[in-house]
Amino acid sequence: MNDLSGITIDRYKIINEIGQGGMAVVYRAVDTMLDRSVAIKILLPETSNKEKALKRFNREAKTLANLSHSNTVKVLDYGEYEGSPYLVMEYVSGGTLSSKLGTPMPYAEAAAILAPVARALHDAHQHKVVHRDVKPSNILINESGQPMLSDFGILKLIELDETQGITGTGKSVGTPAYMSPEQIRGKAIDGRTDIYSLGIVFFELVTGRKPYNATTPIEVSLQHLHDPIPKAKQIIRDVPPDVEQIVVRSMAKNPEDRYPSMSSFAQALEKLAGITTVTPHTPWEFKSPESDQAPHKERTKLNRALWIGAPLIVVLGLGLLIFRLLSEPPATPTEPTAISQQTATPASAQIALVATDTVTPVPDTPEAGYTLEITTPTLVPDTVIQASNINRIVQVNRLDKISVVKLEWMQNGSAIVNAGSSGISFLNPDGLAVQEKISMPGEVPLGMALSQQNNRLFILVGGKVKVYDLQTYKLSASYPTSGGANSIAVSPDGKLIALGISDNKVQIISAVDGHVISNFRSYYGGWSVAFSADSSMVAGGTSQGVLMWEVGTGTWLGLEGEQTSSIKSLTFSNDGKMLAGGSKDIIYVWNVADGNFRYQSEGDFGDVYSLDFSPDNSMLVSGSEDGTVRLWNTATGAMLRSLTGHTSAVFGVSFSPGGENIVSGANEGTIRVWGVP
């Protein structure tokens, strides 16, 4: 769009451009009829070519124009210019609430600032409008010192449903640091999502810091979903119970546990601020705080001079705004295009979390997951998240002080089994809650093997193979092993156990009583072992490549190709036709029948610690040293997707029985479930 400075649109004379986002341009203009400054936001032509979307825009513009609360930035007019819709809004010069962040604010002052904002939001909710992006930068302070709620640009009109009440459906959009759990999951929302966001703003004002900090937007979002609500008292020692109560209630994970309405939240803030007379259309009135707040009395007076900053235009968004409605909902991509999850293609500006099977890409920037090693996380910028786009993550759980050694999805789909530094955990695939746990005090498993044929779990730990009954979760047997055993596999028929031994052999023992059946010798120590689907062959990954034998005869079966590095992971395809081995920066794949080399997939991902074929054998998933989960096409060896978010080596990956999801576990203790296209 050409610069429109100097032209007149209807009665509005454009003075100059003051901002441009990806979807619209914002101008300062003069209303020639009323002789006042206004802000005009004009949608870029390339985003406004759909008749249905334009009708939706007009409908929302009318709704916004009906918001008349004194603490809401007004939409004054709307129209169309050369096919592009535009909004005319109040022009507000002044600072934003963001300028007050970084140091703790007296709690009564914080409440006094946010109470009118809560009233403005309540007014919006009464008009069936949910803001969905409440944050400090969207709360302006005008020249009179009044807070002004702005940027309904990504609002969601909601319809009254007799069974659900006021709800919203569809894609979730917002800023990760302030998004509610239900918004992140892409679930239906109502006004309580704004309560959560405003509660975070309150916490940030009172403590001087955000409640959830991490290095990437996706990790912040996951903290909203799973981490407990931080206590303000742990940061500011003299915080009274009333402040903690506001934090806990407004930031409750479950919407049912929050304030029932924005009006009730406003009342709590007004009580804390000592405001005696408040109506939806009157400015603040202050009285001295109660005696228990005496140390803060002087500080509760708003220093309005501090609010005057560089001129700032209040618009319904400079980035992704209401005009998202002018685009049809994006179709699920068939190839990666751009939370925390990186795909095979360069990242785009958006990230997205899906609590469903929707597929989506990820930013190409460095990302980190929950990790016990991050001591000084950097703050995440106010990136916009769209729930349909996230790197396909479905569930995440951080198991306290568990570093994942191996995990596997049970074939009946009932649980995900994880072996880690605090024992064995059985996780519910729907939500990743721990269903059962086997403690192993003072012991760290070296490996795990599931015999789903006879409901037994084999754990390699402390020089023994410990056998657990999967129905009772009790130890049923314990077999001693040769010294140096460092990997374990169980045959699909449940009869044999293979052990990778560091003194140059793969040992086969009975799964029934542990007696040694055979030893397959090599010139190099064993790093990994795997049985074929029919239990007839066993492969051993050594420090110098892969070896394969017939179990019954001990016949060595040669594999084509020159390998000179340690094989840290092995897996056979479910049809027994392929064998995959993971090494440093390389994944090898062979045909089992003749040992011929199919291909190798290379990259800069370090050691590959875990591999698994999809149930239909069309894909191979890998977990590697760089903390990335990758999907590979087994026909060509091409990478289909890379899924990022873990902050340390991924030691376990496994497809769900139906192949619709992948579970991954990393050394930092994070377990994730990803959707599969």
Coordinates of C-alpha atoms in Angstrom, one line a residue, residues 134-557:
V134 CA -4.7 -8.3 28.2
K135 CA -1.2 -7.2 29.0
P136 CA 0.7 -4.1 30.2
S137 CA 1.4 -2.8 26.7
N138 CA -2.3 -2.8 26.0
I139 CA -3.1 -0.7 29.0
L140 CA -2.3 3.0 28.2
I141 CA -2.1 5.8 30.6
N142 CA -3.6 9.0 29.2
E143 CA -2.6 12.6 30.0
S144 CA -5.0 12.6 33.0
G145 CA -3.4 9.6 34.5
Q146 CA -6.3 7.3 33.7
P147 CA -5.6 3.7 32.5
M148 CA -7.1 3.0 29.0
L149 CA -7.7 -0.5 27.8
S150 CA -6.7 -0.8 24.2
D151 CA -6.0 -3.3 21.4
F152 CA -9.1 -5.4 21.0
G153 CA -7.4 -6.4 17.8
I154 CA -7.5 -10.1 18.4
L155 CA -10.7 -10.1 20.3
K156 CA -13.1 -13.0 19.9
L157 CA -16.8 -12.2 19.6
I158 CA -18.7 -14.8 21.5
E159 CA -22.2 -16.0 21.2
L160 CA -24.6 -16.9 23.9
D161 CA -25.3 -20.6 24.0
E162 CA -28.0 -21.9 26.2
T163 CA -25.9 -24.9 27.3
Q164 CA -22.5 -23.3 27.6
G165 CA -23.3 -19.7 28.4
I166 CA -21.0 -17.1 26.9
T167 CA -18.2 -19.0 25.2
G168 CA -15.8 -18.7 22.4
T169 CA -14.6 -21.3 20.0
G170 CA -12.0 -21.7 17.4
K171 CA -8.3 -20.7 17.2
S172 CA -6.7 -19.3 20.3
V173 CA -4.6 -16.2 19.9
G174 CA -2.7 -14.2 22.6
T175 CA 0.7 -13.3 24.1
P176 CA 2.3 -16.3 25.8
A177 CA 3.3 -14.5 29.0
Y178 CA -0.3 -13.6 29.7
M179 CA -2.3 -16.4 28.1
S180 CA -4.7 -18.6 30.2
P181 CA -4.4 -22.4 30.1
E182 CA -7.6 -22.9 28.2
Q183 CA -6.5 -20.3 25.7
I184 CA -3.2 -22.1 25.2
R185 CA -5.0 -25.4 24.7
G186 CA -7.3 -23.8 22.0
K187 CA -10.4 -24.6 24.1
A188 CA -13.6 -22.5 24.3
I189 CA -13.1 -19.4 26.3
D190 CA -15.2 -16.8 28.1
G191 CA -14.5 -13.7 30.2
R192 CA -12.6 -15.7 32.7
T193 CA -9.6 -15.9 30.3
D194 CA -9.3 -12.1 30.7
I195 CA -9.4 -12.6 34.5
Y196 CA -6.4 -14.8 34.3
S197 CA -4.5 -12.4 32.1
L198 CA -5.3 -9.4 34.3
G199 CA -4.2 -11.5 37.3
I200 CA -0.8 -12.0 35.8
V201 CA -0.5 -8.3 35.2
F202 CA -1.4 -7.7 38.9
F203 CA 1.3 -10.2 39.9
E204 CA 3.8 -8.5 37.7
L205 CA 3.1 -5.1 39.1
V206 CA 3.2 -6.2 42.7
T207 CA 6.4 -8.3 42.5
G208 CA 8.2 -6.7 39.6
R209 CA 8.5 -9.9 37.6
K210 CA 6.3 -12.2 35.5
P211 CA 5.1 -15.3 37.3
Y212 CA 6.4 -17.6 34.6
N213 CA 9.7 -17.0 32.8
A214 CA 11.5 -19.1 30.3
T215 CA 13.6 -18.7 27.2
T216 CA 10.9 -19.5 24.6
P217 CA 7.2 -18.7 24.2
I218 CA 6.3 -22.4 24.1
E219 CA 8.0 -23.0 27.5
V220 CA 6.2 -20.1 29.1
S221 CA 3.0 -21.5 27.7
L222 CA 3.7 -24.9 29.2
Q223 CA 4.5 -23.3 32.6
H224 CA 1.0 -21.8 32.5
L225 CA -0.4 -25.3 31.9
H226 CA 1.6 -27.2 34.5
D227 CA 3.6 -25.2 37.0
P228 CA 2.0 -24.1 40.3
I229 CA 0.9 -20.6 40.8
P230 CA 3.9 -18.7 42.3
K231 CA 3.5 -17.0 45.6
A232 CA 4.0 -13.3 45.7
K233 CA 5.1 -13.5 49.3
Q234 CA 8.2 -15.5 48.2
I235 CA 9.3 -12.4 46.3
I236 CA 7.9 -9.6 48.4
R237 CA 8.0 -10.6 52.0
D238 CA 5.4 -8.1 53.4
V239 CA 2.7 -9.0 50.9
P240 CA -0.6 -9.3 52.9
P241 CA -3.0 -12.3 52.6
D242 CA -5.4 -10.2 50.5
V243 CA -2.8 -9.8 47.7
E244 CA -2.1 -13.6 47.7
Q245 CA -5.8 -14.3 47.6
I246 CA -6.2 -12.1 44.5
V247 CA -3.2 -13.8 42.8
V248 CA -4.4 -17.4 43.6
R249 CA -8.0 -16.8 42.6
S250 CA -7.4 -14.8 39.4
M251 CA -4.6 -17.1 38.2
A252 CA -6.3 -20.4 39.0
K253 CA -5.6 -23.0 36.3
N254 CA -9.2 -24.1 36.2
P255 CA -11.6 -21.3 35.1
E256 CA -14.2 -22.6 37.6
D257 CA -11.8 -21.7 40.4
R258 CA -11.4 -18.0 39.3
Y259 CA -13.6 -15.1 40.1
P260 CA -17.0 -15.8 38.6
S261 CA -17.0 -12.5 36.7
M262 CA -14.7 -9.6 35.9
S263 CA -17.0 -7.4 38.1
S264 CA -16.2 -9.5 41.2
F265 CA -12.5 -9.3 40.3
A266 CA -12.9 -5.5 40.1
Q267 CA -14.5 -5.4 43.5
A268 CA -11.6 -7.3 45.0
L269 CA -9.1 -4.8 43.4
E270 CA -11.2 -1.8 44.6
K271 CA -11.2 -3.1 48.1
L272 CA -7.5 -3.6 48.1
A273 CA -6.9 -0.1 46.7
G274 CA -9.3 1.5 49.1
I275 CA -11.5 2.8 46.4
T276 CA -14.9 3.8 48.0
T277 CA -16.9 4.9 45.0
V278 CA -16.6 3.1 41.7
T279 CA -19.1 2.7 39.0
P280 CA -18.4 1.4 35.5
H281 CA -18.2 4.9 34.1
T282 CA -16.4 6.9 36.8
P283 CA -12.7 7.5 37.3
W284 CA -10.8 6.3 40.3
E285 CA -11.3 7.6 43.8
F286 CA -8.7 6.8 46.4
K287 CA -8.7 6.8 50.2
S288 CA -5.9 5.9 52.5
P289 CA -5.2 2.2 52.7
E290 CA -6.1 0.3 55.9
S291 CA -3.8 0.5 58.8
D292 CA -2.0 -2.8 57.9
Q293 CA -1.0 -1.1 54.7
A294 CA 0.4 2.0 56.4
P295 CA 4.0 1.6 55.1
H296 CA 2.6 2.0 51.6
K297 CA 0.4 5.0 52.1
E298 CA 2.6 7.6 50.5
R299 CA 3.5 5.3 47.6
T300 CA -0.2 4.7 46.7
K301 CA -0.5 8.1 45.3
L302 CA -0.1 7.9 41.6
N303 CA 2.6 10.1 40.2
R304 CA 0.9 11.0 37.0
A305 CA 4.0 12.8 35.7
L306 CA 5.6 9.4 35.4
W307 CA 3.0 8.3 33.0
I308 CA 3.7 10.9 30.3
G309 CA 5.9 9.3 27.7
A310 CA 6.5 9.4 24.0
P311 CA 3.4 9.8 22.0
L312 CA 1.7 6.5 21.5
I313 CA -1.1 5.6 19.2
V314 CA -3.8 3.5 20.6
V315 CA -5.0 1.2 17.9
L316 CA -6.6 -2.1 17.8
G317 CA -3.2 -3.6 17.3
L318 CA -0.1 -2.9 15.3
G319 CA 0.4 -6.6 14.5
L320 CA -2.0 -9.4 14.4
L321 CA -5.3 -7.9 15.3
I322 CA -9.0 -8.0 14.6
F323 CA -8.1 -8.3 11.0
R324 CA -7.2 -12.0 11.5
L325 CA -10.9 -12.4 10.9
L326 CA -10.3 -11.3 7.3
S327 CA -8.5 -14.6 6.6
E328 CA -10.2 -17.9 6.6
P329 CA -8.9 -20.3 9.3
P330 CA -5.6 -21.8 7.9
A331 CA -5.7 -25.3 6.7
T332 CA -3.5 -27.8 8.4
P333 CA -0.2 -27.7 6.6
T334 CA 1.1 -30.7 4.9
E335 CA 4.7 -29.5 5.2
P336 CA 6.4 -27.7 8.0
T337 CA 6.4 -23.9 7.5
A338 CA 7.7 -22.2 10.4
I339 CA 6.3 -23.2 19.8
S340 CA 8.5 -24.3 20.5
Q341 CA 8.9 -26.7 17.9
Q342 CA 11.0 -26.5 14.9
T343 CA 10.1 -28.1 11.6
A344 CA 12.0 -28.9 8.6
T345 CA 11.5 -25.5 7.1
P346 CA 12.4 -22.0 8.3
A347 CA 10.4 -20.6 11.1
S348 CA 7.7 -18.0 10.7
A349 CA 6.7 -15.3 13.1
Q350 CA 3.9 -17.3 14.7
I351 CA 3.9 -20.3 17.0
A352 CA 1.0 -22.4 18.0
L353 CA 0.0 -24.9 20.6
V354 CA -2.5 -27.6 19.8
A355 CA -4.2 -29.6 22.3
T356 CA -5.7 -31.7 19.5
D357 CA -4.3 -33.5 16.5
T358 CA -3.8 -30.3 14.5
V359 CA -0.4 -30.1 12.9
T360 CA 1.8 -27.0 12.9
P361 CA 5.3 -25.7 12.8
V362 CA 7.8 -23.9 14.9
P363 CA 10.2 -21.0 15.2
D364 CA 13.7 -21.5 14.0
T365 CA 15.1 -19.7 17.0
P366 CA 16.8 -21.5 19.9
E367 CA 14.3 -23.0 22.3
A368 CA 14.4 -24.5 25.7
G369 CA 12.2 -26.7 27.7
Y370 CA 11.8 -27.2 31.4
T371 CA 15.2 -27.8 32.7
L372 CA 16.7 -28.1 36.1
E373 CA 19.9 -26.5 34.8
I374 CA 18.5 -23.1 33.8
T375 CA 19.2 -20.7 36.6
T376 CA 18.8 -17.4 34.9
P377 CA 16.2 -17.7 32.2
T378 CA 15.7 -14.8 29.9
L379 CA 12.3 -13.2 29.5
V380 CA 10.2 -14.1 26.6
P381 CA 9.1 -11.3 24.3
D382 CA 5.4 -10.7 23.8
T383 CA 5.2 -13.1 20.9
V384 CA 1.8 -13.9 19.5
I385 CA 0.7 -17.5 19.8
Q386 CA -2.0 -19.1 17.7
A387 CA -3.3 -22.4 19.0
S388 CA -3.6 -24.1 15.7
N389 CA 0.0 -23.6 14.8
I390 CA 2.1 -24.9 17.6
N391 CA 4.7 -27.3 16.8
R392 CA 2.1 -29.9 17.3
I393 CA 2.7 -30.5 21.0
V394 CA -0.2 -32.2 22.7
Q395 CA 0.8 -32.9 26.3
V396 CA 3.8 -32.0 28.4
N397 CA 4.7 -33.1 31.9
R398 CA 7.8 -32.4 34.0
L399 CA 8.5 -35.3 36.4
D400 CA 10.2 -33.9 39.4
K401 CA 13.9 -34.8 39.3
I402 CA 13.4 -37.5 36.7
S403 CA 15.9 -37.7 33.9
V404 CA 14.6 -40.0 31.2
V405 CA 16.6 -43.1 30.4
K406 CA 14.0 -44.8 28.3
L407 CA 10.3 -44.7 27.7
E408 CA 7.8 -46.7 25.7
W409 CA 4.1 -46.5 24.9
M410 CA 2.3 -49.7 25.9
Q411 CA 0.6 -51.5 23.0
N412 CA -2.8 -51.4 24.6
G413 CA -2.5 -47.6 24.9
S414 CA -3.2 -47.6 28.6
A415 CA 0.1 -46.0 29.7
I416 CA 3.4 -44.6 28.8
V417 CA 6.2 -46.2 30.8
N418 CA 9.2 -44.2 31.7
A419 CA 12.5 -45.3 33.4
G420 CA 14.4 -42.5 35.0
S421 CA 16.6 -41.4 37.9
S422 CA 13.7 -41.6 40.4
G423 CA 12.4 -45.0 39.3
I424 CA 9.7 -46.2 37.0
S425 CA 6.7 -44.1 36.2
F426 CA 3.5 -45.1 34.5
L427 CA 1.9 -42.1 32.9
N428 CA -1.7 -41.6 31.7
P429 CA -1.4 -40.7 28.0
D430 CA -4.3 -38.3 28.4
G431 CA -2.7 -35.5 30.4
L432 CA 0.5 -37.3 31.4
A433 CA -0.5 -37.7 35.1
V434 CA 1.5 -40.3 37.0
Q435 CA -0.8 -43.4 37.4
E436 CA 1.6 -45.7 39.2
K437 CA 5.2 -45.4 40.3
I438 CA 7.9 -48.0 41.2
S439 CA 10.5 -46.4 43.4
M440 CA 14.1 -47.5 43.2
P441 CA 15.9 -45.6 46.0
G442 CA 19.6 -45.1 45.3
E443 CA 19.5 -46.8 41.9
V444 CA 19.4 -45.3 38.4
P445 CA 18.2 -47.7 35.6
L446 CA 20.5 -48.2 32.6
G447 CA 17.8 -49.6 30.5
M448 CA 14.2 -50.8 30.3
A449 CA 12.4 -53.4 28.2
L450 CA 8.6 -54.1 28.1
S451 CA 7.3 -57.5 27.4
Q452 CA 3.7 -56.7 26.6
Q453 CA 3.2 -60.3 25.6
N454 CA 3.3 -61.5 29.2
N455 CA 2.9 -58.2 31.1
R456 CA 6.4 -58.0 32.5
L457 CA 8.8 -55.1 32.7
F458 CA 12.6 -55.7 32.7
I459 CA 14.8 -53.1 34.2
L460 CA 18.6 -53.2 33.9
V461 CA 20.0 -51.7 37.1
G462 CA 22.8 -52.3 39.6
G463 CA 24.3 -55.3 37.7
K464 CA 20.9 -57.1 37.7
V465 CA 17.8 -57.5 35.5
K466 CA 14.9 -56.8 37.8
V467 CA 11.5 -58.1 36.6
Y468 CA 8.2 -56.4 37.6
D469 CA 4.7 -57.7 37.1
L470 CA 2.8 -55.0 35.2
Q471 CA -0.5 -56.0 36.8
T472 CA 0.7 -55.6 40.4
Y473 CA 3.7 -53.3 39.9
K474 CA 5.6 -55.6 42.2
L475 CA 9.1 -57.1 41.8
S476 CA 8.7 -60.7 40.7
A477 CA 12.3 -61.8 40.0
S478 CA 15.9 -60.6 39.8
Y479 CA 18.6 -62.0 37.5
P480 CA 22.3 -61.3 37.9
T481 CA 24.1 -60.1 34.7
S482 CA 27.6 -60.3 33.4
G483 CA 29.7 -57.3 34.3
G484 CA 29.5 -54.4 31.9
A485 CA 25.9 -54.8 30.8
N486 CA 24.7 -51.4 29.6
S487 CA 21.6 -52.1 27.4
I488 CA 18.6 -54.4 27.4
A489 CA 15.9 -55.6 25.0
V490 CA 13.2 -58.3 25.3
S491 CA 12.0 -60.4 22.4
P492 CA 8.5 -59.7 21.2
D493 CA 7.4 -63.2 22.1
G494 CA 8.5 -62.5 25.7
K495 CA 10.9 -65.4 25.9
L496 CA 14.4 -63.9 25.6
I497 CA 16.4 -61.0 26.9
A498 CA 19.3 -59.5 25.0
L499 CA 22.0 -57.6 26.9
G500 CA 24.6 -55.4 25.4
I501 CA 27.9 -56.1 27.2
S502 CA 30.9 -53.7 27.2
D503 CA 33.3 -56.6 27.0
N504 CA 32.5 -57.2 23.3
K505 CA 29.4 -59.3 23.3
V506 CA 25.7 -59.5 23.1
Q507 CA 24.3 -61.9 25.6
I508 CA 21.0 -63.8 25.3
I509 CA 19.4 -64.9 28.6
S510 CA 16.1 -66.5 29.4
A511 CA 13.3 -64.1 30.3
V512 CA 11.8 -66.8 32.4
D513 CA 14.7 -67.5 34.8
G514 CA 17.7 -65.5 33.7
H515 CA 20.0 -68.3 32.7
V516 CA 22.5 -67.6 29.9
I517 CA 21.5 -69.1 26.5
S518 CA 24.2 -67.8 24.2
N519 CA 26.9 -65.1 23.7
F520 CA 27.4 -63.4 20.4
R521 CA 30.9 -62.1 20.2
S522 CA 32.2 -59.0 18.4
Y523 CA 35.4 -57.1 18.4
Y524 CA 33.8 -54.1 20.0
G525 CA 31.7 -53.4 23.1
G526 CA 28.0 -53.3 23.0
W527 CA 26.0 -50.0 23.2
S528 CA 22.5 -51.0 22.2
V529 CA 20.5 -54.1 21.3
A530 CA 17.2 -54.9 19.6
F531 CA 15.1 -57.9 18.5
S532 CA 13.4 -58.3 15.2
A533 CA 9.6 -58.4 15.2
D534 CA 9.4 -62.2 14.9
S535 CA 12.1 -62.6 17.6
S536 CA 14.3 -64.6 15.2
M537 CA 17.1 -62.0 14.9
V538 CA 19.0 -59.8 17.3
A539 CA 21.1 -56.7 16.4
G540 CA 23.9 -55.2 18.5
G541 CA 25.1 -51.7 18.2
T542 CA 28.8 -51.5 19.0
S543 CA 31.5 -48.8 19.2
Q544 CA 32.3 -49.5 15.5
G545 CA 28.9 -50.2 13.9
V546 CA 26.0 -52.7 13.9
L547 CA 26.1 -56.5 13.9
M548 CA 23.2 -58.8 13.4
W549 CA 22.7 -62.5 14.2
E550 CA 20.1 -65.3 13.9
V551 CA 19.1 -66.0 17.4
G552 CA 18.5 -69.7 17.0
T553 CA 21.8 -70.5 15.2
G554 CA 24.1 -67.7 16.2
T555 CA 24.8 -67.1 12.5
W556 CA 26.3 -63.7 11.8
L557 CA 24.4 -61.8 9.2

